[in-house]
Tab-separated table of C-alpha atoms and ligand atoms in Angstrom:
chain	number	residue	atom	x	y	z
A	656	MET	CA	168.829	66.566	179.242
A	657	ILE	CA	170.569	69.407	177.863
A	658	GLU	CA	172.755	66.958	175.248
A	659	ALA	CA	169.395	65.719	174.038
A	660	ILE	CA	168.038	68.984	173.337
A	661	LEU	CA	171.403	70.201	171.841
A	662	ASN	CA	171.278	66.876	169.462
A	663	GLU	CA	167.808	67.609	168.576
A	664	LEU	CA	168.621	71.170	167.442
A	665	GLU	CA	171.516	69.689	165.475
A	666	ALA	CA	169.213	67.384	163.642
A	667	LEU	CA	166.789	70.131	163.069
A	668	LYS	CA	169.498	72.284	161.501
A	669	HIS	CA	170.566	69.287	159.501
A	670	LYS	CA	166.837	68.764	157.992
A	671	PHE	CA	166.640	72.410	157.340
A	672	ASP	CA	169.866	72.316	155.277
A	673	GLU	CA	168.728	69.502	153.137
A	674	GLN	CA	165.549	71.064	152.507
A	675	ILE	CA	167.043	74.690	151.807
A	676	VAL	CA	169.214	73.577	148.876
A	677	ALA	CA	166.224	72.190	147.212
A	678	VAL	CA	164.232	75.419	147.360
A	679	ASN	CA	163.433	76.999	143.986
A	680	SER	CA	161.090	79.580	144.379
A	681	ALA	CA	160.046	82.765	146.708
A	682	ASN	CA	156.882	80.342	147.642
A	683	ALA	CA	159.295	77.803	148.494
A	684	VAL	CA	161.355	79.857	150.772
A	685	GLU	CA	158.101	81.406	152.344
A	686	ALA	CA	156.837	77.813	153.004
A	687	LEU	CA	160.398	76.897	154.697
A	688	ARG	CA	160.069	80.034	156.750
A	689	ILE	CA	156.753	79.143	157.927
A	690	GLN	CA	157.906	75.315	158.600
A	691	TYR	CA	160.653	76.551	160.747
A	692	LEU	CA	159.991	80.301	162.234
A	693	ALA	CA	156.346	80.653	162.358
A	694	ARG	CA	154.867	81.115	165.809
A	695	LYS	CA	154.033	77.502	165.572
A	696	GLY	CA	156.780	76.531	163.624
A	697	GLU	CA	159.477	73.520	164.590
A	698	PHE	CA	162.213	75.940	166.169
A	699	PRO	CA	160.383	78.521	168.363
A	700	GLN	CA	159.264	75.835	170.827
A	701	TYR	CA	162.758	75.323	171.741
A	702	PHE	CA	162.709	78.701	173.631
A	703	LYS	CA	160.287	77.263	175.925
A	704	LYS	CA	162.931	74.561	176.903
A	705	LEU	CA	164.935	77.665	178.361
A	706	GLY	CA	162.824	77.397	181.546
A	707	GLU	CA	163.108	73.838	181.979
A	708	VAL	CA	166.678	73.153	181.749
A	709	PRO	CA	168.855	73.839	184.953
A	710	ALA	CA	170.034	77.365	185.536
A	711	GLU	CA	173.825	76.720	184.906
A	712	VAL	CA	173.017	75.236	181.414
A	713	ARG	CA	170.634	77.941	180.445
A	714	PRO	CA	173.143	80.388	179.137
A	715	GLN	CA	174.667	77.610	176.750
A	716	LEU	CA	171.292	76.787	175.462
A	717	GLY	CA	170.166	80.396	174.891
A	718	GLN	CA	173.380	81.101	172.989
A	719	LYS	CA	172.743	77.982	170.702
A	720	LEU	CA	169.253	79.115	170.018
A	721	ASN	CA	170.229	82.411	169.164
A	722	GLU	CA	172.876	81.303	166.826
A	723	LEU	CA	170.596	78.680	165.075
A	724	ARG	CA	167.969	81.480	164.908
A	725	ASP	CA	170.345	83.707	163.052
A	726	TYR	CA	171.626	80.905	160.937
A	727	LEU	CA	167.958	80.028	159.802
A	728	GLU	CA	167.112	83.655	159.216
A	729	ALA	CA	170.136	84.525	157.444
A	730	ALA	CA	169.834	81.361	155.178
A	731	LEU	CA	166.137	82.032	154.411
A	732	ASN	CA	166.691	85.695	153.583
A	733	ALA	CA	169.535	84.862	151.073
A	734	LYS	CA	167.274	82.585	149.200
A	735	LYS	CA	164.372	85.203	149.296
A	736	GLU	CA	166.617	87.801	147.867
A	737	LEU	CA	167.386	85.297	145.078
A	738	PHE	CA	163.792	84.499	144.380
A	739	GLY	CA	162.133	88.005	145.036
A	740	GLN	CA	158.901	88.511	146.093
A	741	VAL	CA	156.167	86.070	147.024
A	742	THR	CA	153.470	86.071	144.455
A	743	ARG	CA	150.077	84.354	144.875
A	744	GLY	CA	149.356	82.636	141.686
A	745	PRO	CA	151.404	83.120	138.347
A	746	LYS	CA	152.303	86.976	137.943
A	747	VAL	CA	150.705	87.387	134.558
A	748	ASP	CA	147.656	85.605	133.817
A	749	LEU	CA	147.532	85.450	130.064
A	750	THR	CA	144.054	84.102	129.933
A	751	LEU	CA	142.526	87.300	131.259
A	752	SER	CA	140.714	89.353	128.728
A	753	GLY	CA	141.813	92.936	128.314
A	754	ILE	CA	140.454	95.822	130.294
A	755	PRO	CA	137.440	97.043	128.229
A	756	ARG	CA	137.840	100.632	126.908
A	757	ARG	CA	134.769	102.726	126.570
A	758	LEU	CA	134.697	103.708	122.705
A	759	GLY	CA	132.898	107.024	121.814
A	760	THR	CA	130.195	107.051	119.393
A	761	ARG	CA	129.205	109.406	116.488
A	762	HIS	CA	126.967	112.026	117.436
A	763	PRO	CA	123.175	110.921	116.258
A	764	LEU	CA	123.189	114.467	114.287
A	765	LEU	CA	126.468	113.703	112.579
A	766	LYS	CA	125.523	110.021	111.782
A	767	THR	CA	122.187	111.326	110.318
A	768	LEU	CA	123.857	113.791	108.250
A	769	ASP	CA	126.433	111.265	107.059
A	770	GLU	CA	123.523	109.032	106.042
A	771	ILE	CA	121.691	111.821	104.235
A	772	LYS	CA	124.912	112.886	102.490
A	773	SER	CA	125.653	109.369	101.280
A	774	ILE	CA	122.289	108.790	99.760
A	775	PHE	CA	122.702	112.214	97.613
A	776	ILE	CA	126.196	111.488	96.762
A	777	ALA	CA	125.064	108.004	95.473
A	778	MET	CA	122.683	109.857	93.224
A	779	GLY	CA	125.513	112.217	91.716
A	780	PHE	CA	125.249	115.231	94.088
A	781	SER	CA	128.484	117.106	95.487
A	782	VAL	CA	128.910	118.711	98.560
A	783	GLU	CA	129.030	122.667	98.899
A	784	SER	CA	129.199	125.082	102.000
A	785	GLY	CA	128.900	128.675	102.795
A	786	PRO	CA	129.171	131.114	105.494
A	787	LEU	CA	127.284	131.266	108.399
A	788	ALA	CA	127.102	135.181	108.654
A	789	GLU	CA	125.359	136.330	105.546
A	790	ASN	CA	124.601	139.152	103.726
A	791	ASP	CA	120.968	140.025	103.285
A	792	TYR	CA	121.316	139.522	99.500
A	793	TYR	CA	122.218	135.731	99.565
A	794	ASN	CA	119.802	134.818	102.524
A	795	PHE	CA	116.645	136.696	101.037
A	796	GLU	CA	116.959	139.104	98.155
A	797	ALA	CA	118.390	136.714	95.558
A	798	LEU	CA	115.842	134.029	96.678
A	799	ASN	CA	112.995	136.201	95.707
A	800	ILE	CA	112.316	137.330	99.336
A	801	PRO	CA	112.394	141.191	98.756
A	802	ARG	CA	112.882	143.704	101.637
A	803	ASN	CA	109.280	144.255	103.176
A	804	HIS	CA	108.054	140.819	101.639
A	805	PRO	CA	105.797	139.143	104.023
A	806	SER	CA	107.602	135.990	103.681
A	807	ARG	CA	110.474	137.355	105.686
A	808	ASP	CA	108.010	136.704	108.793
A	809	MET	CA	108.392	133.153	108.031
A	810	GLN	CA	111.882	133.134	109.642
A	811	ASP	CA	112.626	135.167	112.727
A	812	THR	CA	116.119	136.555	111.970
A	813	LEU	CA	119.122	137.328	114.117
A	814	TYR	CA	120.769	140.283	112.529
A	815	LEU	CA	124.275	141.450	113.066
A	816	SER	CA	125.315	144.742	113.863
A	817	ASP	CA	128.459	145.516	111.797
A	818	PRO	CA	129.799	149.207	111.957
A	819	MET	CA	131.820	148.511	108.919
A	820	ARG	CA	129.114	147.361	106.728
A	821	GLU	CA	128.206	149.335	103.565
A	822	GLU	CA	125.205	151.565	103.203
A	823	GLY	CA	122.199	149.684	102.686
A	824	GLU	CA	123.782	146.336	103.441
A	825	THR	CA	122.368	144.024	106.014
A	826	TYR	CA	124.176	141.140	107.861
A	827	LEU	CA	122.572	138.248	109.485
A	828	LEU	CA	123.139	134.772	110.858
A	829	ARG	CA	121.949	132.712	107.952
A	830	THR	CA	118.192	131.415	108.481
A	831	HIS	CA	118.565	128.576	106.203
A	832	THR	CA	121.240	126.830	103.859
A	833	SER	CA	119.555	128.446	100.830
A	834	PRO	CA	122.165	131.200	100.415
A	835	VAL	CA	124.600	128.285	99.337
A	836	GLN	CA	122.329	127.691	96.271
A	837	VAL	CA	122.632	131.233	95.536
A	838	ARG	CA	126.382	131.391	95.829
A	839	THR	CA	126.642	128.247	93.755
A	840	MET	CA	124.380	129.558	90.750
A	841	LEU	CA	126.671	132.563	90.691
A	842	LYS	CA	129.815	130.792	90.420
A	843	GLN	CA	128.828	127.751	88.345
A	844	LYS	CA	126.846	127.172	85.121
A	845	PRO	CA	124.243	124.198	84.851
A	846	PRO	CA	124.350	121.557	85.334
A	847	ILE	CA	124.424	122.140	88.939
A	848	ARG	CA	123.723	119.155	91.458
A	849	ILE	CA	124.691	119.998	94.793
A	850	ILE	CA	123.742	119.650	98.485
A	851	ALA	CA	124.637	121.824	101.327
A	852	PRO	CA	124.490	121.063	104.814
A	853	GLY	CA	125.286	123.315	107.797
A	854	ARG	CA	124.378	125.415	110.637
A	855	VAL	CA	121.350	127.548	110.628
A	856	PHE	CA	119.885	130.336	113.099
A	857	ARG	CA	116.616	131.576	113.923
A	858	LYS	CA	115.357	133.609	116.862
A	859	ASP	CA	113.483	130.880	118.448
A	860	ASN	CA	113.459	130.112	122.081
A	861	LEU	CA	114.801	126.727	123.181
A	862	ASP	CA	112.165	124.012	123.875
A	863	ALA	CA	111.414	120.650	122.848
A	864	THR	CA	110.941	121.229	119.323
A	865	HIS	CA	112.826	124.378	118.826
A	866	SER	CA	116.639	125.674	119.011
A	867	PRO	CA	117.785	128.917	117.933
A	868	VAL	CA	120.794	126.913	116.104
A	869	PHE	CA	119.899	123.907	114.245
A	870	HIS	CA	121.220	122.248	111.241
A	871	GLN	CA	119.616	121.886	107.591
A	872	ILE	CA	120.684	120.209	104.461
A	873	GLU	CA	119.559	121.885	101.315
A	874	GLY	CA	119.738	120.388	97.807
A	875	LEU	CA	119.791	121.880	94.154
A	876	TYR	CA	119.510	120.302	90.775
A	877	VAL	CA	119.659	122.698	87.754
A	878	ASP	CA	119.834	121.438	84.220
A	879	GLU	CA	117.855	121.451	80.932
A	880	GLY	CA	114.713	119.509	81.161
A	881	VAL	CA	114.628	118.770	84.923
A	882	THR	CA	110.686	118.272	85.813
A	883	MET	CA	108.730	118.164	88.609
A	884	GLY	CA	108.700	114.227	87.929
A	885	ASP	CA	112.554	114.405	88.780
A	886	LEU	CA	112.047	116.091	91.877
A	887	LYS	CA	109.457	113.517	93.187
A	888	GLY	CA	111.573	110.723	91.973
A	889	VAL	CA	114.750	111.810	93.685
A	890	LEU	CA	112.905	112.582	96.994
A	891	LEU	CA	110.874	109.490	97.000
A	892	ALA	CA	114.077	107.463	96.456
A	893	TYR	CA	115.648	109.591	99.270
A	894	ALA	CA	112.861	108.889	101.808
A	895	ARG	CA	112.628	105.204	101.027
A	896	LYS	CA	116.568	104.925	101.604
A	897	LEU	CA	116.461	106.859	104.752
A	898	LEU	CA	113.281	105.260	106.330
A	899	GLY	CA	112.642	102.190	104.477
A	900	ARG	CA	111.113	100.882	101.519
A	901	ASP	CA	107.574	100.614	102.817
A	902	ILE	CA	107.406	104.119	103.955
A	903	LYS	CA	104.171	106.026	102.938
A	904	VAL	CA	104.790	109.558	101.663
A	905	ARG	CA	102.572	112.386	100.195
A	906	PHE	CA	103.588	115.547	98.573
A	907	ARG	CA	101.474	118.622	99.985
A	908	PRO	CA	101.380	121.921	98.292
A	909	SER	CA	103.224	124.590	100.085
A	910	TYR	CA	104.648	127.991	99.407
A	911	PHE	CA	108.381	129.218	99.365
A	912	PRO	CA	109.193	132.292	97.349
A	913	PHE	CA	112.156	130.687	95.462
A	914	THR	CA	110.366	127.905	94.482
A	915	GLU	CA	107.240	127.529	92.372
A	916	PRO	CA	105.548	125.458	92.674
A	917	SER	CA	106.196	124.435	96.261
A	918	ALA	CA	105.519	121.392	98.130
A	919	GLU	CA	106.187	119.801	101.539
A	920	LEU	CA	107.026	116.060	101.637
A	921	ASP	CA	105.070	114.187	104.469
A	922	VAL	CA	105.949	110.779	105.569
A	923	TRP	CA	103.211	108.406	107.445
A	924	PHE	CA	104.138	107.366	110.925
A	925	PRO	CA	102.164	104.418	111.746
A	926	ALA	CA	103.365	104.307	115.537
A	927	LYS	CA	101.906	108.182	115.776
A	928	ASN	CA	98.912	107.512	113.511
A	929	ARG	CA	99.857	110.677	111.653
A	930	TRP	CA	101.903	112.685	109.048
A	931	MET	CA	105.108	114.240	109.726
A	932	GLU	CA	106.440	116.965	107.677
A	933	LEU	CA	110.160	115.769	106.389
A	934	LEU	CA	111.214	118.428	103.957
A	935	GLY	CA	110.330	121.280	101.796
A	936	CYS	CA	110.826	121.578	98.183
A	937	GLY	CA	109.973	122.836	94.724
A	938	MET	CA	110.645	123.814	91.226
A	939	VAL	CA	113.059	126.680	91.252
A	940	ASN	CA	111.382	129.914	90.605
A	941	PRO	CA	112.272	131.257	87.303
A	942	ALA	CA	112.695	134.649	88.879
A	943	VAL	CA	115.739	133.422	90.952
A	944	PHE	CA	117.222	132.126	87.989
A	945	ASP	CA	116.851	135.583	86.129
A	946	MET	CA	118.367	137.425	89.011
A	947	LEU	CA	121.155	135.104	89.069
A	948	GLY	CA	121.917	135.183	85.512
A	949	ILE	CA	120.746	131.576	84.518
A	950	ASP	CA	118.729	131.320	81.521
A	951	SER	CA	115.134	130.585	82.683
A	952	GLU	CA	114.025	129.615	79.212
A	953	LYS	CA	116.589	126.981	78.773
A	954	TYR	CA	117.267	125.725	82.312
A	955	THR	CA	114.856	124.579	84.980
A	956	GLY	CA	115.596	122.927	88.545
A	957	PHE	CA	114.411	121.928	91.713
A	958	ALA	CA	115.442	122.728	95.160
A	959	PHE	CA	114.823	120.811	98.532
A	960	GLY	CA	115.622	121.678	102.129
A	961	MET	CA	115.330	119.890	105.406
A	962	GLY	CA	116.119	120.160	109.161
A	963	ILE	CA	118.577	117.548	110.238
A	964	GLU	CA	117.445	117.430	113.775
A	965	ARG	CA	113.922	116.614	112.592
A	966	VAL	CA	115.122	113.768	110.430
A	967	ALA	CA	117.391	112.435	113.428
A	968	MET	CA	114.257	112.825	115.717
A	969	THR	CA	112.038	111.014	113.400
A	970	LYS	CA	114.613	108.204	112.550
A	971	TYR	CA	115.636	107.450	116.130
A	972	ALA	CA	112.158	108.256	117.900
A	973	ILE	CA	113.610	111.182	119.907
A	974	ASP	CA	111.119	113.437	121.342
A	975	ASP	CA	113.248	116.585	122.669
A	976	ILE	CA	115.717	118.357	120.364
A	977	ARG	CA	117.617	119.508	123.551
A	978	TYR	CA	118.980	115.803	123.916
A	979	PHE	CA	121.112	116.687	120.851
A	980	TYR	CA	123.041	119.535	122.460
A	981	ASP	CA	123.217	118.548	126.250
A	982	ASN	CA	125.877	116.197	125.514
A	983	ASP	CA	124.804	113.631	127.899
A	984	VAL	CA	126.935	110.341	127.575
A	985	ARG	CA	123.834	108.477	128.747
A	986	PHE	CA	121.918	109.685	125.538
A	987	LEU	CA	124.936	109.881	123.112
A	988	GLN	CA	126.079	106.388	123.913
A	989	GLN	CA	122.782	104.834	122.527
A	990	PHE	CA	124.000	105.545	119.113
B	1457	LIG	N1	114.979	127.177	102.750
B	1457	LIG	C1	113.658	126.428	103.071
B	1457	LIG	C2	113.500	126.519	104.767
B	1457	LIG	O1	114.407	126.793	105.326
B	1457	LIG	C3	113.651	124.978	102.825
B	1457	LIG	C4	113.636	124.911	101.346
B	1457	LIG	C5	114.719	124.653	100.630
B	1457	LIG	C6	112.385	124.851	100.641
B	1457	LIG	C7	114.676	124.589	99.265
B	1457	LIG	C8	112.213	124.559	99.084
B	1457	LIG	C9	113.324	124.278	98.547
B	1457	LIG	O2	112.367	126.588	105.117
């Protein structure tokens, strides 16, 4: 009986030897290990035979079994080292699509500003900027808004206390971008064709339609023979480019100390069934030219100004200005 078992073990070893030379991958090594050494594999069942053979041959069989097990394990381990770890499926699946990366988007305010800018740049305007902390002169005085003029009530101003300021000078956070008009007219002779975008400040409490900090863009065109017709033509072209060719607009008389006559440009919103104010505009008041040393007999001009938040809210149907500043990704990623 022991002879028969030893022969079987010899045959098993022989078969194993033939198989292992053909092995050429980590997966094949693993398959062979399972075939021979797993709990239900071909080899472990022989250990059961230890209990069946006569006691005097038991050590002989035991030793044979141990030897064979060591042999099988060593052969398998050597191959395993050769082929590395078992993988399930190919290591790199080249057919997989890449890991999607979340792309940022431009802020809706910047997007709106870019669009407004490109419309005016295409019409020949260039971009100017100026300081946020202004002197009273540039923000009010030179714009025909003298001290104690009631029109200063139109803008609740954030004044700055500056111990270094000269006698009689008042510093403030600019309430509109119009001081850039003043600065440009002081340093440049007509023809002038500029737009001035930027941050402005008013003493408003934050609510759905007001923010103490918001953005405006201002425009100024000064040359010989500029008329109200030019103003209407340019601003109508702008409104159509921005909101579509079919947009319905109206010019409504208004008042600004630095323009005369002055108007607001309204656009009709069918969805809301009402007019919405888009911008303020007017012919530059000759008094402003006189103050800045531009010959008001020779030159005329028009100016306009608008809130960028308002334009963006109109364009994208946003009903609360606070969304622009919350930086909630769920809001921002819609643009
Ligand atoms: N500066 C004005 C405002 O802030 C807007 C405006 C600019 C009006 C230029 C007319 C001309 O309300």
